[in-house]
Amino acid sequence: MGQRKRRIYLGGLAAILAVCFVAAARGVPQRWLERLFELDRLKESYISVIGRTQEYSYERCKADMEELQKRWPELVRVESIGTTAFGRDIMMLTLGNPDSPNRIWVDGGIHGREYMGAQVILSQVEFILQNEKDGRFRGWEISALLENCGVYIVPMLNPDGVMLSQQGVFSAPEAFREELAAMNGGSQNFSRWKANGRGVDLGCNFDARWEFIEGKPAPGPMGYKGTAPFSEAESRAVQDYLADRPMGITLSYHGAGAEVYWWYYQKGERLVRDERLARELSRITGYDLVSEERSRESNGGLKDWYLSTYGNPGFTIEMRSPEPCPIPIQAFLEVYEENKRVILWAMAWIAK
Ligand SMILES: [Zn+2]
């Protein structure tokens, strides 16, 4: 190498180092690198608040939400957004900044027997809160994400159905028991029950091509769509709450199937955006994406309604299960690990 070339080479190298030094001093490369390589720095602390029992009850779920509020009063707010047919409050937890325009909706337990969703969602909330002080996720400080987003969470949207699945007719007020037993074909085994307390399947009670749903002709454990969209207290509570608070993204937890529904008649740029997000979600969870063809077969879901009415991305996440629902608690850790970063991922996307 000649003198001149060497001088240019060293000069260039010095310039690059200087840029890196200035950028490092401003904390830029760390953020870039974390974003580029999808890195995070999160304490793997033990989830101590959220219950780990097989039958995660409505009472325990509510108590856990209140405990989170007690421990992190600045970041958690708990309230009721409606009342079910059996008189239970439909509990919502708001995480982060309720004044932020960056809103995320998360729900679970729409189907009675799929109650593990509540544990998976609330464990994610505790995980985020435990990392609130010095955690980082893909270039964001967790505290900044909490400042830049409001996450609206109903972990157990169908508490009557959940309690029927866990405890059968005795979980219902006496006046309803006979009718419930008849709806269940005379059986006392309600473990596979999906509907709400009135025998309406909330998975098809939202206003999205509702008229095309055939389903079951009468109230029962699953598949009956109700007399009209939003005929039920639970779906109406969601409709009313969201009417004044548009959500940038919705995440609905169901189980099981290890797959993600994302398609619902989007077009153009929305289709491109939603497919890209769906692929990211699939990569994080390890779950497959449901094809367009199969997605056409189901209508009336919360995400179908929200996505087609408001135009923002929405996802139904079917958790993995080694056997039919309810998911056995032995599978909890695996399911939780797969989903641990899902809410954080949505926060990082919407806060950008
Ligand atoms: Zn479901």
Tab-separated table of C-alpha atoms and ligand atoms in Angstrom:
chain	number	residue	atom	x	y	z
A	1	MET	CA	0.000	0.000	0.000
A	2	GLY	CA	1.395	3.408	-0.971
A	3	GLN	CA	1.780	6.333	1.428
A	4	ARG	CA	-1.219	8.165	0.003
A	5	LYS	CA	-3.485	5.136	-0.059
A	6	ARG	CA	-2.528	4.311	3.502
A	7	ARG	CA	-3.348	7.849	4.577
A	8	ILE	CA	-6.799	7.658	2.909
A	9	TYR	CA	-7.393	4.236	4.440
A	10	LEU	CA	-6.441	5.391	7.955
A	11	GLY	CA	-8.431	8.587	7.511
A	12	GLY	CA	-11.519	6.606	6.494
A	13	LEU	CA	-11.103	4.262	9.403
A	14	ALA	CA	-10.753	7.183	11.815
A	15	ALA	CA	-13.908	8.779	10.386
A	16	ILE	CA	-15.892	5.547	10.827
A	17	LEU	CA	-14.609	5.187	14.389
A	18	ALA	CA	-15.513	8.806	15.121
A	19	VAL	CA	-19.078	8.289	13.848
A	20	CYS	CA	-19.374	5.115	15.937
A	21	PHE	CA	-18.009	6.918	18.980
A	22	VAL	CA	-20.460	9.807	18.683
A	23	ALA	CA	-23.320	7.416	18.009
A	24	ALA	CA	-22.296	5.238	20.970
A	25	ALA	CA	-22.188	8.273	23.220
A	26	ARG	CA	-25.745	9.021	22.178
A	27	GLY	CA	-26.820	5.407	22.663
A	28	VAL	CA	-27.813	5.015	19.023
A	29	PRO	CA	-26.080	1.794	17.912
A	30	GLN	CA	-27.384	-0.195	20.827
A	31	ARG	CA	-30.904	0.701	19.794
A	32	TRP	CA	-30.178	-0.034	16.138
A	33	LEU	CA	-28.506	-3.305	16.911
A	34	GLU	CA	-31.294	-4.379	19.235
A	35	ARG	CA	-33.889	-3.583	16.595
A	36	LEU	CA	-31.947	-5.147	13.771
A	37	PHE	CA	-31.215	-8.396	15.585
A	38	GLU	CA	-34.445	-8.382	17.621
A	39	LEU	CA	-32.566	-8.477	20.901
A	40	ASP	CA	-33.930	-7.971	24.356
A	41	ARG	CA	-32.690	-7.748	27.904
A	42	LEU	CA	-35.370	-9.107	30.185
A	43	LYS	CA	-35.107	-10.655	33.645
A	44	GLU	CA	-36.417	-14.179	33.632
A	45	SER	CA	-37.949	-13.720	37.036
A	46	TYR	CA	-40.404	-16.130	38.514
A	47	ILE	CA	-44.060	-15.216	37.951
A	48	SER	CA	-45.222	-14.942	41.541
A	49	VAL	CA	-48.654	-13.325	41.348
A	50	ILE	CA	-50.490	-15.247	38.640
A	51	GLY	CA	-51.942	-18.598	39.726
A	52	ARG	CA	-50.708	-21.861	38.225
A	53	THR	CA	-53.625	-24.128	38.990
A	54	GLN	CA	-55.309	-26.284	36.357
A	55	GLU	CA	-58.666	-24.683	36.986
A	56	TYR	CA	-57.802	-21.024	36.922
A	57	SER	CA	-61.073	-19.658	38.223
A	58	TYR	CA	-62.808	-16.355	37.676
A	59	GLU	CA	-62.280	-15.462	41.347
A	60	ARG	CA	-58.564	-16.196	41.170
A	61	CYS	CA	-58.233	-14.281	37.905
A	62	LYS	CA	-59.936	-11.241	39.415
A	63	ALA	CA	-57.830	-11.470	42.587
A	64	ASP	CA	-54.633	-11.698	40.501
A	65	MET	CA	-55.618	-8.601	38.510
A	66	GLU	CA	-56.245	-6.711	41.736
A	67	GLU	CA	-52.913	-7.875	43.170
A	68	LEU	CA	-51.104	-6.570	40.067
A	69	GLN	CA	-52.838	-3.240	40.576
A	70	LYS	CA	-51.795	-3.226	44.239
A	71	ARG	CA	-48.138	-3.893	43.425
A	72	TRP	CA	-47.903	-1.551	40.439
A	73	PRO	CA	-50.542	1.122	41.112
A	74	GLU	CA	-48.962	3.606	38.686
A	75	LEU	CA	-49.066	1.217	35.758
A	76	VAL	CA	-52.123	-0.958	36.302
A	77	ARG	CA	-55.784	-0.074	36.578
A	78	VAL	CA	-58.566	-2.627	37.085
A	79	GLU	CA	-62.239	-2.001	36.379
A	80	SER	CA	-65.439	-3.718	35.289
A	81	ILE	CA	-66.743	-3.105	31.766
A	82	GLY	CA	-70.006	-5.008	32.076
A	83	THR	CA	-71.957	-7.725	33.845
A	84	THR	CA	-72.718	-11.248	32.620
A	85	ALA	CA	-76.067	-13.075	32.695
A	86	PHE	CA	-75.015	-14.744	35.970
A	87	GLY	CA	-74.067	-11.380	37.522
A	88	ARG	CA	-70.277	-11.598	37.232
A	89	ASP	CA	-68.264	-8.489	36.434
A	90	ILE	CA	-66.361	-8.548	33.155
A	91	MET	CA	-62.978	-7.377	34.408
A	92	MET	CA	-60.545	-5.268	32.426
A	93	LEU	CA	-56.950	-4.428	33.291
A	94	THR	CA	-55.304	-1.415	31.676
A	95	LEU	CA	-51.527	-1.613	31.506
A	96	GLY	CA	-49.326	1.399	30.792
A	97	ASN	CA	-50.566	4.844	29.869
A	98	PRO	CA	-54.357	5.126	29.463
A	99	ASP	CA	-53.921	8.586	27.888
A	100	SER	CA	-51.728	7.285	25.087
A	101	PRO	CA	-53.281	7.186	21.594
A	102	ASN	CA	-51.336	3.947	20.969
A	103	ARG	CA	-53.850	1.379	22.142
A	104	ILE	CA	-53.685	-2.399	22.136
A	105	TRP	CA	-56.567	-4.732	22.874
A	106	VAL	CA	-55.987	-8.172	24.372
A	107	ASP	CA	-58.680	-10.689	25.282
A	108	GLY	CA	-58.833	-14.297	26.448
A	109	GLY	CA	-61.345	-16.804	27.747
A	110	ILE	CA	-64.038	-16.018	25.144
A	111	HIS	CA	-64.636	-19.752	24.987
A	112	GLY	CA	-65.321	-21.319	28.378
A	113	ARG	CA	-62.934	-24.254	28.180
A	114	GLU	CA	-60.085	-22.089	26.804
A	115	TYR	CA	-59.396	-20.439	30.141
A	116	MET	CA	-55.635	-20.935	30.050
A	117	GLY	CA	-55.584	-17.807	27.895
A	118	ALA	CA	-56.202	-15.747	31.036
A	119	GLN	CA	-53.091	-17.191	32.736
A	120	VAL	CA	-50.953	-16.746	29.632
A	121	ILE	CA	-52.061	-13.128	29.215
A	122	LEU	CA	-51.708	-12.110	32.875
A	123	SER	CA	-48.333	-13.853	33.181
A	124	GLN	CA	-47.143	-11.715	30.267
A	125	VAL	CA	-48.388	-8.639	32.133
A	126	GLU	CA	-46.473	-9.613	35.262
A	127	PHE	CA	-43.371	-10.369	33.175
A	128	ILE	CA	-43.528	-6.887	31.631
A	129	LEU	CA	-44.077	-5.242	35.021
A	130	GLN	CA	-41.197	-7.120	36.630
A	131	ASN	CA	-38.961	-5.745	33.891
A	132	GLU	CA	-40.343	-2.245	34.142
A	133	LYS	CA	-37.271	-0.706	35.781
A	134	ASP	CA	-34.362	-1.790	33.608
A	135	GLY	CA	-35.697	-4.167	30.977
A	136	ARG	CA	-35.218	-3.583	27.245
A	137	PHE	CA	-37.021	-5.036	24.260
A	138	ARG	CA	-35.852	-4.537	20.683
A	139	GLY	CA	-34.383	-1.107	21.201
A	140	TRP	CA	-36.989	0.098	23.674
A	141	GLU	CA	-36.759	0.575	27.381
A	142	ILE	CA	-39.765	-1.186	28.897
A	143	SER	CA	-40.564	1.987	30.845
A	144	ALA	CA	-40.729	3.924	27.557
A	145	LEU	CA	-43.058	1.319	26.038
A	146	LEU	CA	-45.328	1.609	29.074
A	147	GLU	CA	-45.305	5.383	28.704
A	148	ASN	CA	-46.058	5.158	24.970
A	149	CYS	CA	-48.875	2.605	25.001
A	150	GLY	CA	-52.097	1.728	26.728
A	151	VAL	CA	-52.859	-2.005	26.719
A	152	TYR	CA	-56.512	-2.861	27.368
A	153	ILE	CA	-56.803	-6.399	28.614
A	154	VAL	CA	-59.853	-8.563	29.303
A	155	PRO	CA	-58.225	-11.871	30.251
A	156	MET	CA	-61.505	-13.699	30.868
A	157	LEU	CA	-64.249	-12.294	28.673
A	158	ASN	CA	-66.647	-15.168	29.322
A	159	PRO	CA	-66.408	-15.901	33.060
A	160	ASP	CA	-69.776	-17.723	33.175
A	161	GLY	CA	-68.608	-20.117	30.453
A	162	VAL	CA	-65.211	-20.608	32.107
A	163	MET	CA	-66.815	-21.489	35.447
A	164	LEU	CA	-69.283	-23.849	33.752
A	165	SER	CA	-66.377	-25.649	32.095
A	166	GLN	CA	-64.566	-25.930	35.442
A	167	GLN	CA	-67.398	-26.603	37.903
A	168	GLY	CA	-70.505	-27.471	35.896
A	169	VAL	CA	-74.056	-26.295	36.671
A	170	PHE	CA	-73.320	-25.593	40.327
A	171	SER	CA	-71.262	-22.594	39.262
A	172	ALA	CA	-74.483	-21.043	37.895
A	173	PRO	CA	-77.314	-19.444	39.879
A	174	GLU	CA	-79.957	-22.010	40.758
A	175	ALA	CA	-82.601	-20.582	38.427
A	176	PHE	CA	-80.430	-21.418	35.376
A	177	ARG	CA	-79.312	-24.941	36.274
A	178	GLU	CA	-82.111	-27.019	34.818
A	179	GLU	CA	-82.021	-25.229	31.493
A	180	LEU	CA	-78.231	-25.482	31.346
A	181	ALA	CA	-78.333	-29.235	31.928
A	182	ALA	CA	-80.870	-29.524	29.082
A	183	MET	CA	-78.655	-27.400	26.801
A	184	ASN	CA	-75.800	-29.783	27.627
A	185	GLY	CA	-77.847	-32.769	26.436
A	186	GLY	CA	-78.602	-33.845	30.003
A	187	SER	CA	-74.929	-34.368	30.808
A	188	GLN	CA	-73.360	-33.086	34.021
A	189	ASN	CA	-69.965	-32.942	32.344
A	190	PHE	CA	-69.414	-29.355	31.204
A	191	SER	CA	-65.631	-29.503	30.770
A	192	ARG	CA	-65.884	-29.018	26.990
A	193	TRP	CA	-68.350	-26.105	27.256
A	194	LYS	CA	-67.442	-23.097	25.082
A	195	ALA	CA	-70.535	-20.862	25.104
A	196	ASN	CA	-71.554	-18.240	27.640
A	197	GLY	CA	-74.132	-18.827	30.386
A	198	ARG	CA	-76.992	-18.456	27.917
A	199	GLY	CA	-75.639	-21.074	25.521
A	200	VAL	CA	-74.437	-18.515	22.947
A	201	ASP	CA	-71.005	-19.006	21.396
A	202	LEU	CA	-69.269	-15.625	21.765
A	203	GLY	CA	-66.792	-16.692	19.091
A	204	CYS	CA	-69.536	-16.037	16.517
A	205	ASN	CA	-71.627	-13.302	18.128
A	206	PHE	CA	-69.718	-10.335	16.659
A	207	ASP	CA	-70.879	-8.445	13.598
A	208	ALA	CA	-68.707	-9.902	10.832
A	209	ARG	CA	-70.633	-11.698	8.058
A	210	TRP	CA	-72.766	-12.938	10.922
A	211	GLU	CA	-75.686	-13.698	8.607
A	212	PHE	CA	-73.580	-16.331	6.802
A	213	ILE	CA	-72.912	-18.346	9.951
A	214	GLU	CA	-74.916	-21.555	9.987
A	215	GLY	CA	-73.760	-23.117	13.239
A	216	LYS	CA	-76.125	-24.740	15.696
A	217	PRO	CA	-79.868	-24.024	15.625
A	218	ALA	CA	-80.304	-23.612	19.386
A	219	PRO	CA	-78.362	-22.582	22.517
A	220	GLY	CA	-75.869	-25.206	23.678
A	221	PRO	CA	-72.221	-25.903	24.548
A	222	MET	CA	-70.845	-24.426	21.300
A	223	GLY	CA	-71.615	-23.070	17.842
A	224	TYR	CA	-74.870	-21.194	18.456
A	225	LYS	CA	-74.457	-17.634	17.190
A	226	GLY	CA	-77.327	-15.977	19.125
A	227	THR	CA	-80.380	-14.114	17.853
A	228	ALA	CA	-78.366	-11.156	16.510
A	229	PRO	CA	-74.797	-9.825	16.501
A	230	PHE	CA	-73.993	-8.412	19.939
A	231	SER	CA	-77.026	-10.081	21.487
A	232	GLU	CA	-74.881	-10.977	24.522
A	233	ALA	CA	-73.715	-8.891	27.476
A	234	GLU	CA	-70.069	-9.923	26.901
A	235	SER	CA	-69.862	-9.000	23.204
A	236	ARG	CA	-71.849	-5.819	23.840
A	237	ALA	CA	-69.447	-4.780	26.603
A	238	VAL	CA	-66.582	-5.065	24.101
A	239	GLN	CA	-68.493	-3.152	21.424
A	240	ASP	CA	-69.389	-0.338	23.840
A	241	TYR	CA	-65.918	-0.056	25.291
A	242	LEU	CA	-64.195	0.039	21.915
A	243	ALA	CA	-66.642	2.510	20.363
A	244	ASP	CA	-64.850	5.456	22.004
A	245	ARG	CA	-61.359	3.986	22.084
A	246	PRO	CA	-60.040	2.760	18.755
A	247	MET	CA	-57.378	0.075	19.104
A	248	GLY	CA	-54.318	0.009	16.862
A	249	ILE	CA	-54.084	-3.772	17.114
A	250	THR	CA	-56.094	-6.577	18.708
A	251	LEU	CA	-54.899	-9.912	20.078
A	252	SER	CA	-57.442	-12.592	20.974
A	253	TYR	CA	-56.257	-15.674	22.834
A	254	HIS	CA	-57.950	-18.992	22.138
A	255	GLY	CA	-56.797	-22.557	22.549
A	256	ALA	CA	-55.924	-24.786	20.976
A	257	GLY	CA	-54.281	-25.397	17.601
A	258	ALA	CA	-50.847	-23.694	17.608
A	259	GLU	CA	-51.886	-21.329	14.838
A	260	VAL	CA	-52.624	-17.689	14.150
A	261	TYR	CA	-55.628	-16.330	12.297
A	262	TRP	CA	-54.911	-12.982	10.663
A	263	TRP	CA	-56.727	-12.844	7.301
A	264	TYR	CA	-60.182	-11.362	7.003
A	265	TYR	CA	-60.870	-9.813	3.603
A	266	GLN	CA	-58.146	-7.119	3.850
A	267	LYS	CA	-57.004	-5.522	0.597
A	268	GLY	CA	-54.066	-3.493	-0.747
A	269	GLU	CA	-51.678	-1.986	1.775
A	270	ARG	CA	-53.627	-3.319	4.707
A	271	LEU	CA	-53.204	-6.835	3.390
A	272	VAL	CA	-49.438	-6.339	2.991
A	273	ARG	CA	-49.116	-4.820	6.490
A	274	ASP	CA	-51.193	-7.485	8.207
A	275	GLU	CA	-49.459	-10.363	6.468
A	276	ARG	CA	-46.058	-8.988	7.471
A	277	LEU	CA	-47.189	-8.666	11.107
A	278	ALA	CA	-48.717	-12.139	11.020
A	279	ARG	CA	-45.393	-13.580	9.849
A	280	GLU	CA	-43.597	-11.833	12.722
A	281	LEU	CA	-46.116	-13.195	15.186
A	282	SER	CA	-45.717	-16.655	13.727
A	283	ARG	CA	-41.936	-16.368	14.112
A	284	ILE	CA	-42.206	-15.273	17.766
A	285	THR	CA	-44.678	-17.957	18.813
A	286	GLY	CA	-43.657	-20.757	16.464
A	287	TYR	CA	-47.317	-21.103	15.451
A	288	ASP	CA	-48.464	-21.602	11.842
A	289	LEU	CA	-50.507	-19.049	9.940
A	290	VAL	CA	-54.029	-20.083	8.976
A	291	SER	CA	-54.641	-19.940	5.222
A	292	GLU	CA	-57.044	-17.507	3.589
A	293	GLU	CA	-59.156	-20.426	2.456
A	294	ARG	CA	-59.635	-21.734	5.993
A	295	SER	CA	-60.123	-18.237	7.394
A	296	ARG	CA	-63.136	-17.807	5.096
A	297	GLU	CA	-64.847	-20.639	6.927
A	298	SER	CA	-65.168	-18.768	10.218
A	299	ASN	CA	-67.082	-15.530	10.716
A	300	GLY	CA	-68.419	-13.519	13.615
A	301	GLY	CA	-65.228	-13.482	15.707
A	302	LEU	CA	-64.029	-10.474	17.692
A	303	LYS	CA	-60.991	-9.977	15.447
A	304	ASP	CA	-63.102	-10.466	12.275
A	305	TRP	CA	-65.457	-7.727	13.411
A	306	TYR	CA	-62.793	-5.347	14.644
A	307	LEU	CA	-60.511	-5.769	11.668
A	308	SER	CA	-63.275	-5.308	9.096
A	309	THR	CA	-64.962	-2.414	10.939
A	310	TYR	CA	-61.929	-0.381	11.998
A	311	GLY	CA	-59.301	-1.447	9.466
A	312	ASN	CA	-56.560	-2.136	12.004
A	313	PRO	CA	-54.686	-5.431	12.314
A	314	GLY	CA	-56.143	-8.123	14.539
A	315	PHE	CA	-54.997	-11.642	15.388
A	316	THR	CA	-56.523	-14.718	16.932
A	317	ILE	CA	-53.844	-16.779	18.614
A	318	GLU	CA	-54.691	-20.434	19.116
A	319	MET	CA	-52.369	-21.694	21.850
A	320	ARG	CA	-50.660	-25.044	21.533
A	321	SER	CA	-52.135	-28.016	23.358
A	322	PRO	CA	-51.008	-31.638	23.526
A	323	GLU	CA	-54.653	-32.729	23.803
A	324	PRO	CA	-58.152	-31.260	23.378
A	325	CYS	CA	-59.119	-28.267	25.553
A	326	PRO	CA	-58.943	-27.484	28.379
A	327	ILE	CA	-55.170	-27.329	27.965
A	328	PRO	CA	-53.531	-29.347	30.784
A	329	ILE	CA	-51.568	-27.220	33.246
A	330	GLN	CA	-48.500	-29.400	32.602
A	331	ALA	CA	-48.290	-27.661	29.209
A	332	PHE	CA	-48.446	-24.188	30.726
A	333	LEU	CA	-44.734	-23.408	30.773
A	334	GLU	CA	-44.304	-24.350	27.134
A	335	VAL	CA	-47.353	-22.330	26.064
A	336	TYR	CA	-46.245	-19.370	28.150
A	337	GLU	CA	-42.701	-19.432	26.722
A	338	GLU	CA	-44.127	-19.384	23.196
A	339	ASN	CA	-46.305	-16.373	23.994
A	340	LYS	CA	-44.196	-14.485	26.520
A	341	ARG	CA	-43.155	-11.687	24.157
A	342	VAL	CA	-46.397	-11.275	22.204
A	343	ILE	CA	-47.793	-8.244	24.062
A	344	LEU	CA	-44.321	-6.651	24.144
A	345	TRP	CA	-44.033	-7.169	20.417
A	346	ALA	CA	-47.367	-5.413	19.855
A	347	MET	CA	-46.242	-2.559	22.137
A	348	ALA	CA	-42.982	-2.105	20.256
A	349	TRP	CA	-44.827	-2.095	16.937
A	350	ILE	CA	-47.440	0.435	17.942
A	351	ALA	CA	-45.097	2.756	19.853
A	352	LYS	CA	-42.825	3.291	16.845
B	1	ZN	ZN	-61.869	-20.478	20.988
